mmCIF file with all atom_site columns, C-alpha atoms in Angstrom:
data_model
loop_
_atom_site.group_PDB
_atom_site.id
_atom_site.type_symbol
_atom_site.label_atom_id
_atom_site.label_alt_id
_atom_site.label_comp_id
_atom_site.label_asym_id
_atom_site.label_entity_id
_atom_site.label_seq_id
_atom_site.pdbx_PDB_ins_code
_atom_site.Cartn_x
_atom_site.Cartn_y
_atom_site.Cartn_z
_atom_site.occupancy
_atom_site.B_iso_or_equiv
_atom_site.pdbx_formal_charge
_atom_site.auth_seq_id
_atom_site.auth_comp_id
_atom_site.auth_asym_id
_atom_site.auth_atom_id
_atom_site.pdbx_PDB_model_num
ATOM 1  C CA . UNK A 1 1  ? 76.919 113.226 126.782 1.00 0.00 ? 1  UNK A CA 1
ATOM 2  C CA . UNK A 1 2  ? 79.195 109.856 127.225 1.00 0.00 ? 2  UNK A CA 1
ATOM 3  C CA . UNK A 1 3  ? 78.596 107.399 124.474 1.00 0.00 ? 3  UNK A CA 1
ATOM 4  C CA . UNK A 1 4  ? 77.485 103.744 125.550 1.00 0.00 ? 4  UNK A CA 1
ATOM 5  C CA . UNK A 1 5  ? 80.998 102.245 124.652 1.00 0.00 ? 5  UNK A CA 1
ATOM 6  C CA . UNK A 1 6  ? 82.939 104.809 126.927 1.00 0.00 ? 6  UNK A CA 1
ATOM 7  C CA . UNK A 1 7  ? 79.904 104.539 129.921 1.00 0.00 ? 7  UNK A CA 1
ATOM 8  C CA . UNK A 1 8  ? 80.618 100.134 129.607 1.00 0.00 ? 8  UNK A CA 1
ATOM 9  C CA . UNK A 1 9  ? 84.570 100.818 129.637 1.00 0.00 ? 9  UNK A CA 1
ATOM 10 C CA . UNK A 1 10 ? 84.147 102.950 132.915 1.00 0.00 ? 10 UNK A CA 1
ATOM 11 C CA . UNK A 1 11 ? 82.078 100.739 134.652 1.00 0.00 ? 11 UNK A CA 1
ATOM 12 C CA . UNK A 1 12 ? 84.441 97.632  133.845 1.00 0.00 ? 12 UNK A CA 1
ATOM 13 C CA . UNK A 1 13 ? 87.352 100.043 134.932 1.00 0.00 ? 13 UNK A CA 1
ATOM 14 C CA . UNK A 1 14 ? 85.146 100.581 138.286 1.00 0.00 ? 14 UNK A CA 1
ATOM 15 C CA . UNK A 1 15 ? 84.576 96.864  138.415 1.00 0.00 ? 15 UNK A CA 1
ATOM 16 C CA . UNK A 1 16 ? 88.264 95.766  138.113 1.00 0.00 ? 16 UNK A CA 1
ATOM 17 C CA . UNK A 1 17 ? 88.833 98.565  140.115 1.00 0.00 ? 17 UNK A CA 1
ATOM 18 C CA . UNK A 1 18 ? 87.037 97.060  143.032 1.00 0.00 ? 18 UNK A CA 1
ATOM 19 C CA . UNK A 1 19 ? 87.959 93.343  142.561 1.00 0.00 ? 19 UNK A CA 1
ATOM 20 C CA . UNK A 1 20 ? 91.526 94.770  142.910 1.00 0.00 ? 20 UNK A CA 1
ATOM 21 C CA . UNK A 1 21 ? 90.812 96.378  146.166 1.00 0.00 ? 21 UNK A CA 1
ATOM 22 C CA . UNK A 1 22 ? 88.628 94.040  147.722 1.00 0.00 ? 22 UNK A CA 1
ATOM 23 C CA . UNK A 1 23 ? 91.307 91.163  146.611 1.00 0.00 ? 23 UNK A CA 1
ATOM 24 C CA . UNK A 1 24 ? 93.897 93.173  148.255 1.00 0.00 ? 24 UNK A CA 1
ATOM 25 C CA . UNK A 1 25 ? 92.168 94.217  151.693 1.00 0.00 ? 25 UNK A CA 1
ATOM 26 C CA . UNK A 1 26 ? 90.639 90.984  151.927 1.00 0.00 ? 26 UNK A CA 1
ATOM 27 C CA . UNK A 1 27 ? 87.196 92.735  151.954 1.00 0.00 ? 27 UNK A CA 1
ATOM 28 C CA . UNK A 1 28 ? 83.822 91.563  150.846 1.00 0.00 ? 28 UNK A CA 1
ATOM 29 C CA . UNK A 1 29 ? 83.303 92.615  147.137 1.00 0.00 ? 29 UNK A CA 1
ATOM 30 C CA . UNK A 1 30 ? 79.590 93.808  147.628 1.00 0.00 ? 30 UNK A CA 1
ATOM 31 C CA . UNK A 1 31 ? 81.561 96.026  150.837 1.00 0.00 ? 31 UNK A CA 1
ATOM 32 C CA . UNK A 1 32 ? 84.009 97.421  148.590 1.00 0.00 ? 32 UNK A CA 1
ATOM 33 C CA . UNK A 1 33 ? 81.981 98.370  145.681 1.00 0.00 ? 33 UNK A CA 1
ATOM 34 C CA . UNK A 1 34 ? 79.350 100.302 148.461 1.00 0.00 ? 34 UNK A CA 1
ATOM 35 C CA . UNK A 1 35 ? 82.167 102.568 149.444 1.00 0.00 ? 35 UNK A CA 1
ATOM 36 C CA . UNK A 1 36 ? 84.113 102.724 146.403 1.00 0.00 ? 36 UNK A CA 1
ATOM 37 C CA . UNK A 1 37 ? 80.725 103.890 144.545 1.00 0.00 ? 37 UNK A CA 1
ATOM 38 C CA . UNK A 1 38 ? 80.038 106.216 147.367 1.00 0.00 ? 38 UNK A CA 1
ATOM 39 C CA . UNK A 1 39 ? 83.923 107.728 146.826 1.00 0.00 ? 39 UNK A CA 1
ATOM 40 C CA . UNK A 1 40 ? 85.420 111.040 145.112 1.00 0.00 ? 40 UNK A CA 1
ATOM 41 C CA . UNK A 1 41 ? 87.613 108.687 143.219 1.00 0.00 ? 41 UNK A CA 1
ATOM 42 C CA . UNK A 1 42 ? 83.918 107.102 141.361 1.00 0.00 ? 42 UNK A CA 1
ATOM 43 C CA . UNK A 1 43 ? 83.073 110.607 140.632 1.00 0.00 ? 43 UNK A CA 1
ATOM 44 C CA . UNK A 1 44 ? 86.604 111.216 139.506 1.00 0.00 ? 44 UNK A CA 1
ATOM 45 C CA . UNK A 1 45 ? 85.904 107.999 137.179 1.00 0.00 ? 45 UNK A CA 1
ATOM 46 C CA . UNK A 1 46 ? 82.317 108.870 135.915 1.00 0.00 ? 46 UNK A CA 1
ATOM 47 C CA . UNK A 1 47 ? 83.406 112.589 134.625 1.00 0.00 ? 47 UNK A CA 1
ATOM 48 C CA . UNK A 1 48 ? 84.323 111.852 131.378 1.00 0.00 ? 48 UNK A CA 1
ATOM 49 C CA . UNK A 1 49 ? 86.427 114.942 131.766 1.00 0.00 ? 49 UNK A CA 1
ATOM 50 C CA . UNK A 1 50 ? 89.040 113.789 134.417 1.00 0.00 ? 50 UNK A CA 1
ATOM 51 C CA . UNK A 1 51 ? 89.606 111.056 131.831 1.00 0.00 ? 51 UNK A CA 1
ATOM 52 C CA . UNK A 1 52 ? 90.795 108.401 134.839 1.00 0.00 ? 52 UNK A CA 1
ATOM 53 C CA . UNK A 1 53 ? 89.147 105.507 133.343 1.00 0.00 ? 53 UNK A CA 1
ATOM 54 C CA . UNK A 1 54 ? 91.847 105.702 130.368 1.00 0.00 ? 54 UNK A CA 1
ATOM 55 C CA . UNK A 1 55 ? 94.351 105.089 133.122 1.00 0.00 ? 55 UNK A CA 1
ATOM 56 C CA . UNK A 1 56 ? 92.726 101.793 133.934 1.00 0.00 ? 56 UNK A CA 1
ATOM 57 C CA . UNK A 1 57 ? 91.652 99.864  136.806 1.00 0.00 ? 57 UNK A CA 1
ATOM 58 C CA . UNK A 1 58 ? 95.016 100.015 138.937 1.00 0.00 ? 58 UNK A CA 1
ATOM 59 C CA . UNK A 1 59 ? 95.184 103.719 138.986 1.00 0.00 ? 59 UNK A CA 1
ATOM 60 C CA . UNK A 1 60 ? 91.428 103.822 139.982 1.00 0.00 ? 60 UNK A CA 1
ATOM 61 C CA . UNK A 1 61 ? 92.422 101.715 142.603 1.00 0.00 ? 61 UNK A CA 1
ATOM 62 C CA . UNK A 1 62 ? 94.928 103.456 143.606 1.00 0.00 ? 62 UNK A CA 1
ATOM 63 C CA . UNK A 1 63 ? 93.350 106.890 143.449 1.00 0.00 ? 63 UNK A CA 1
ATOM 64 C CA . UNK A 1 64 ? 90.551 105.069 145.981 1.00 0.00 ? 64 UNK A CA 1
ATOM 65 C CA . UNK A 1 65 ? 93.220 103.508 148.194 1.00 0.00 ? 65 UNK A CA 1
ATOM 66 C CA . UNK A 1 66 ? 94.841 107.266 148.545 1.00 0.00 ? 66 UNK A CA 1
ATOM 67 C CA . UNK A 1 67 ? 91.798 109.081 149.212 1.00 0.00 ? 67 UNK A CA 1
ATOM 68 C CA . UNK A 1 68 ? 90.566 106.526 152.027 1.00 0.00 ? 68 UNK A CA 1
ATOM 69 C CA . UNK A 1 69 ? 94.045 107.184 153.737 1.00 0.00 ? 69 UNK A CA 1
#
């Protein structure tokens, strides 16, 4: 089970994550965060196992930017 501290660091990874991406597509936030929540790449992030969060919010990004392509 994910403890409450690493649960709050990947949802502020996922919310950086989509400020990033909505800053640089020039998207709606609320738009973003519907797909980006909807994405492999938040699955990716919520499995503590795939340990992405540690790689912060620009690699999340990116991860979401290269599976949407």
């Amino acid at each position: 089970m994910v403890s409450d501290k690493t649960l709050f660091a990947m949802d502020l990874t996922a919310l950086m994550a989509v400020e990033k991406i909505a800053k640089d597509s020039q998207r709606p936030q609320e738009d973003v965060l519907v797909d980006f929540m909807g994405s492999n790449t938040a699955k990716m992030l919520y499995d503590d196992s795939n340990k992405l969060w540690w790689d912060g919010p620009d690699a999340t990004a990116e991860e979401f930017e290269r599976e949407k392509s």
